[in-house]
Amino acid sequence: MAAISRDEVAHLARLSRLALTDDELDHYATQLDAILGHVASISEVAADDVPPTAHPAQLDNVLRADRVTPGLTREQALSGAPAVEQDRFAVPQILGEEQ
């Protein structure tokens, strides 16, 4: 695989509208070349008999059984409320009468 050139990095920088210095162009050319080299080595490892997967482990949905269970009664739910009015939680009014 050919190394990525400084001119290619400069072209990518122009497309991305990045202003890079000469030192940055050289630095990124080296880094991008290393990244592309690693990707190429990974591609060589993949075998034709291995199906492509998004995850290395088999993932199944693990769901609990959907069972109806009794909830709180109205009295139990309201028993800890600081104030109750007409079988409901009583809270301070936040909107004025004009609304």
PDB file of C-alpha atoms in Angstrom:
ATOM      1  CA  MET A   1       0.000   0.000   0.000  1.00  0.00           C
ATOM      2  CA  ALA A   2       1.366   3.407  -0.951  1.00  0.00           C
ATOM      3  CA  ALA A   3       1.846   5.996   1.756  1.00  0.00           C
ATOM      4  CA  ILE A   4      -0.652   8.818   1.850  1.00  0.00           C
ATOM      5  CA  SER A   5       1.047  11.898   0.482  1.00  0.00           C
ATOM      6  CA  ARG A   6       1.284  15.331   1.936  1.00  0.00           C
ATOM      7  CA  ASP A   7      -0.585  16.635  -1.125  1.00  0.00           C
ATOM      8  CA  GLU A   8      -3.480  14.248  -0.437  1.00  0.00           C
ATOM      9  CA  VAL A   9      -3.673  15.500   3.139  1.00  0.00           C
ATOM     10  CA  ALA A  10      -3.636  19.083   1.873  1.00  0.00           C
ATOM     11  CA  HIS A  11      -6.456  18.199  -0.537  1.00  0.00           C
ATOM     12  CA  LEU A  12      -8.494  16.636   2.288  1.00  0.00           C
ATOM     13  CA  ALA A  13      -7.844  19.700   4.432  1.00  0.00           C
ATOM     14  CA  ARG A  14      -9.097  21.983   1.656  1.00  0.00           C
ATOM     15  CA  LEU A  15     -12.235  19.856   1.227  1.00  0.00           C
ATOM     16  CA  SER A  16     -12.798  19.993   4.998  1.00  0.00           C
ATOM     17  CA  ARG A  17     -12.053  23.726   5.042  1.00  0.00           C
ATOM     18  CA  LEU A  18      -9.228  23.268   7.515  1.00  0.00           C
ATOM     19  CA  ALA A  19      -6.255  25.602   7.506  1.00  0.00           C
ATOM     20  CA  LEU A  20      -3.243  23.407   8.284  1.00  0.00           C
ATOM     21  CA  THR A  21       0.372  24.465   8.649  1.00  0.00           C
ATOM     22  CA  ASP A  22       3.184  22.646   6.843  1.00  0.00           C
ATOM     23  CA  ASP A  23       4.124  20.858  10.082  1.00  0.00           C
ATOM     24  CA  GLU A  24       0.514  19.766  10.598  1.00  0.00           C
ATOM     25  CA  LEU A  25       0.317  18.439   7.027  1.00  0.00           C
ATOM     26  CA  ASP A  26       3.415  16.309   7.599  1.00  0.00           C
ATOM     27  CA  HIS A  27       2.143  15.152  10.997  1.00  0.00           C
ATOM     28  CA  TYR A  28      -1.310  14.185   9.715  1.00  0.00           C
ATOM     29  CA  ALA A  29       0.134  12.475   6.643  1.00  0.00           C
ATOM     30  CA  THR A  30       2.132  10.202   8.968  1.00  0.00           C
ATOM     31  CA  GLN A  31      -0.872   9.544  11.213  1.00  0.00           C
ATOM     32  CA  LEU A  32      -3.282   8.840   8.351  1.00  0.00           C
ATOM     33  CA  ASP A  33      -0.751   6.510   6.740  1.00  0.00           C
ATOM     34  CA  ALA A  34      -0.476   4.558  10.005  1.00  0.00           C
ATOM     35  CA  ILE A  35      -4.279   4.353  10.314  1.00  0.00           C
ATOM     36  CA  LEU A  36      -4.678   3.131   6.742  1.00  0.00           C
ATOM     37  CA  GLY A  37      -1.917   0.578   7.335  1.00  0.00           C
ATOM     38  CA  HIS A  38      -3.733  -0.807  10.375  1.00  0.00           C
ATOM     39  CA  VAL A  39      -7.021  -1.019   8.472  1.00  0.00           C
ATOM     40  CA  ALA A  40      -5.272  -2.880   5.659  1.00  0.00           C
ATOM     41  CA  SER A  41      -3.762  -5.384   8.115  1.00  0.00           C
ATOM     42  CA  ILE A  42      -7.178  -6.011   9.680  1.00  0.00           C
ATOM     43  CA  SER A  43      -8.670  -6.566   6.234  1.00  0.00           C
ATOM     44  CA  GLU A  44      -6.060  -9.249   5.551  1.00  0.00           C
ATOM     45  CA  VAL A  45      -7.079 -11.182   8.673  1.00  0.00           C
ATOM     46  CA  ALA A  46     -10.751 -11.506   7.743  1.00  0.00           C
ATOM     47  CA  ALA A  47     -11.480 -14.978   6.385  1.00  0.00           C
ATOM     48  CA  ASP A  48     -13.962 -15.701   3.610  1.00  0.00           C
ATOM     49  CA  ASP A  49     -15.731 -18.360   5.692  1.00  0.00           C
ATOM     50  CA  VAL A  50     -16.498 -15.941   8.555  1.00  0.00           C
ATOM     51  CA  PRO A  51     -19.795 -14.097   8.051  1.00  0.00           C
ATOM     52  CA  PRO A  52     -19.685 -10.342   8.649  1.00  0.00           C
ATOM     53  CA  THR A  53     -21.194  -9.351  11.970  1.00  0.00           C
ATOM     54  CA  ALA A  54     -21.922  -6.149  13.803  1.00  0.00           C
ATOM     55  CA  HIS A  55     -21.003  -7.697  17.153  1.00  0.00           C
ATOM     56  CA  PRO A  56     -18.658 -10.576  18.004  1.00  0.00           C
ATOM     57  CA  ALA A  57     -21.073 -12.167  20.490  1.00  0.00           C
ATOM     58  CA  GLN A  58     -24.575 -13.429  19.730  1.00  0.00           C
ATOM     59  CA  LEU A  59     -27.051 -10.966  21.162  1.00  0.00           C
ATOM     60  CA  ASP A  60     -30.588 -11.986  22.008  1.00  0.00           C
ATOM     61  CA  ASN A  61     -33.284  -9.902  23.598  1.00  0.00           C
ATOM     62  CA  VAL A  62     -33.631 -10.998  27.190  1.00  0.00           C
ATOM     63  CA  LEU A  63     -37.055  -9.948  28.373  1.00  0.00           C
ATOM     64  CA  ARG A  64     -38.863 -10.735  31.570  1.00  0.00           C
ATOM     65  CA  ALA A  65     -42.300 -12.273  31.477  1.00  0.00           C
ATOM     66  CA  ASP A  66     -45.060  -9.673  31.231  1.00  0.00           C
ATOM     67  CA  ARG A  67     -47.189 -10.401  34.288  1.00  0.00           C
ATOM     68  CA  VAL A  68     -49.846  -8.262  35.909  1.00  0.00           C
ATOM     69  CA  THR A  69     -49.005  -7.570  39.540  1.00  0.00           C
ATOM     70  CA  PRO A  70     -51.102  -5.669  42.026  1.00  0.00           C
ATOM     71  CA  GLY A  71     -50.176  -2.016  42.511  1.00  0.00           C
ATOM     72  CA  LEU A  72     -50.819   0.380  45.318  1.00  0.00           C
ATOM     73  CA  THR A  73     -54.327   1.179  46.358  1.00  0.00           C
ATOM     74  CA  ARG A  74     -55.375   4.827  46.327  1.00  0.00           C
ATOM     75  CA  GLU A  75     -55.132   4.949  50.112  1.00  0.00           C
ATOM     76  CA  GLN A  76     -51.627   3.445  50.104  1.00  0.00           C
ATOM     77  CA  ALA A  77     -50.419   5.875  47.441  1.00  0.00           C
ATOM     78  CA  LEU A  78     -51.817   8.900  49.265  1.00  0.00           C
ATOM     79  CA  SER A  79     -50.737   7.762  52.755  1.00  0.00           C
ATOM     80  CA  GLY A  80     -47.336   9.478  52.494  1.00  0.00           C
ATOM     81  CA  ALA A  81     -48.574  12.687  50.912  1.00  0.00           C
ATOM     82  CA  PRO A  82     -48.193  15.838  53.010  1.00  0.00           C
ATOM     83  CA  ALA A  83     -51.602  17.064  51.817  1.00  0.00           C
ATOM     84  CA  VAL A  84     -54.545  15.338  50.128  1.00  0.00           C
ATOM     85  CA  GLU A  85     -57.558  16.992  48.524  1.00  0.00           C
ATOM     86  CA  GLN A  86     -60.448  15.111  46.842  1.00  0.00           C
ATOM     87  CA  ASP A  87     -58.450  11.834  46.754  1.00  0.00           C
ATOM     88  CA  ARG A  88     -55.517  13.547  45.007  1.00  0.00           C
ATOM     89  CA  PHE A  89     -52.132  14.969  45.960  1.00  0.00           C
ATOM     90  CA  ALA A  90     -52.610  18.590  47.004  1.00  0.00           C
ATOM     91  CA  VAL A  91     -49.892  20.868  45.625  1.00  0.00           C
ATOM     92  CA  PRO A  92     -49.434  24.647  45.725  1.00  0.00           C
ATOM     93  CA  GLN A  93     -51.013  26.548  42.852  1.00  0.00           C
ATOM     94  CA  ILE A  94     -48.363  27.869  40.453  1.00  0.00           C
ATOM     95  CA  LEU A  95     -50.554  29.701  37.949  1.00  0.00           C
ATOM     96  CA  GLY A  96     -52.501  32.784  38.881  1.00  0.00           C
ATOM     97  CA  GLU A  97     -56.243  33.136  38.529  1.00  0.00           C
ATOM     98  CA  GLU A  98     -55.762  35.297  35.443  1.00  0.00           C
ATOM     99  CA  GLN A  99     -54.615  32.294  33.422  1.00  0.00           C
TER     100      GLN A  99
END
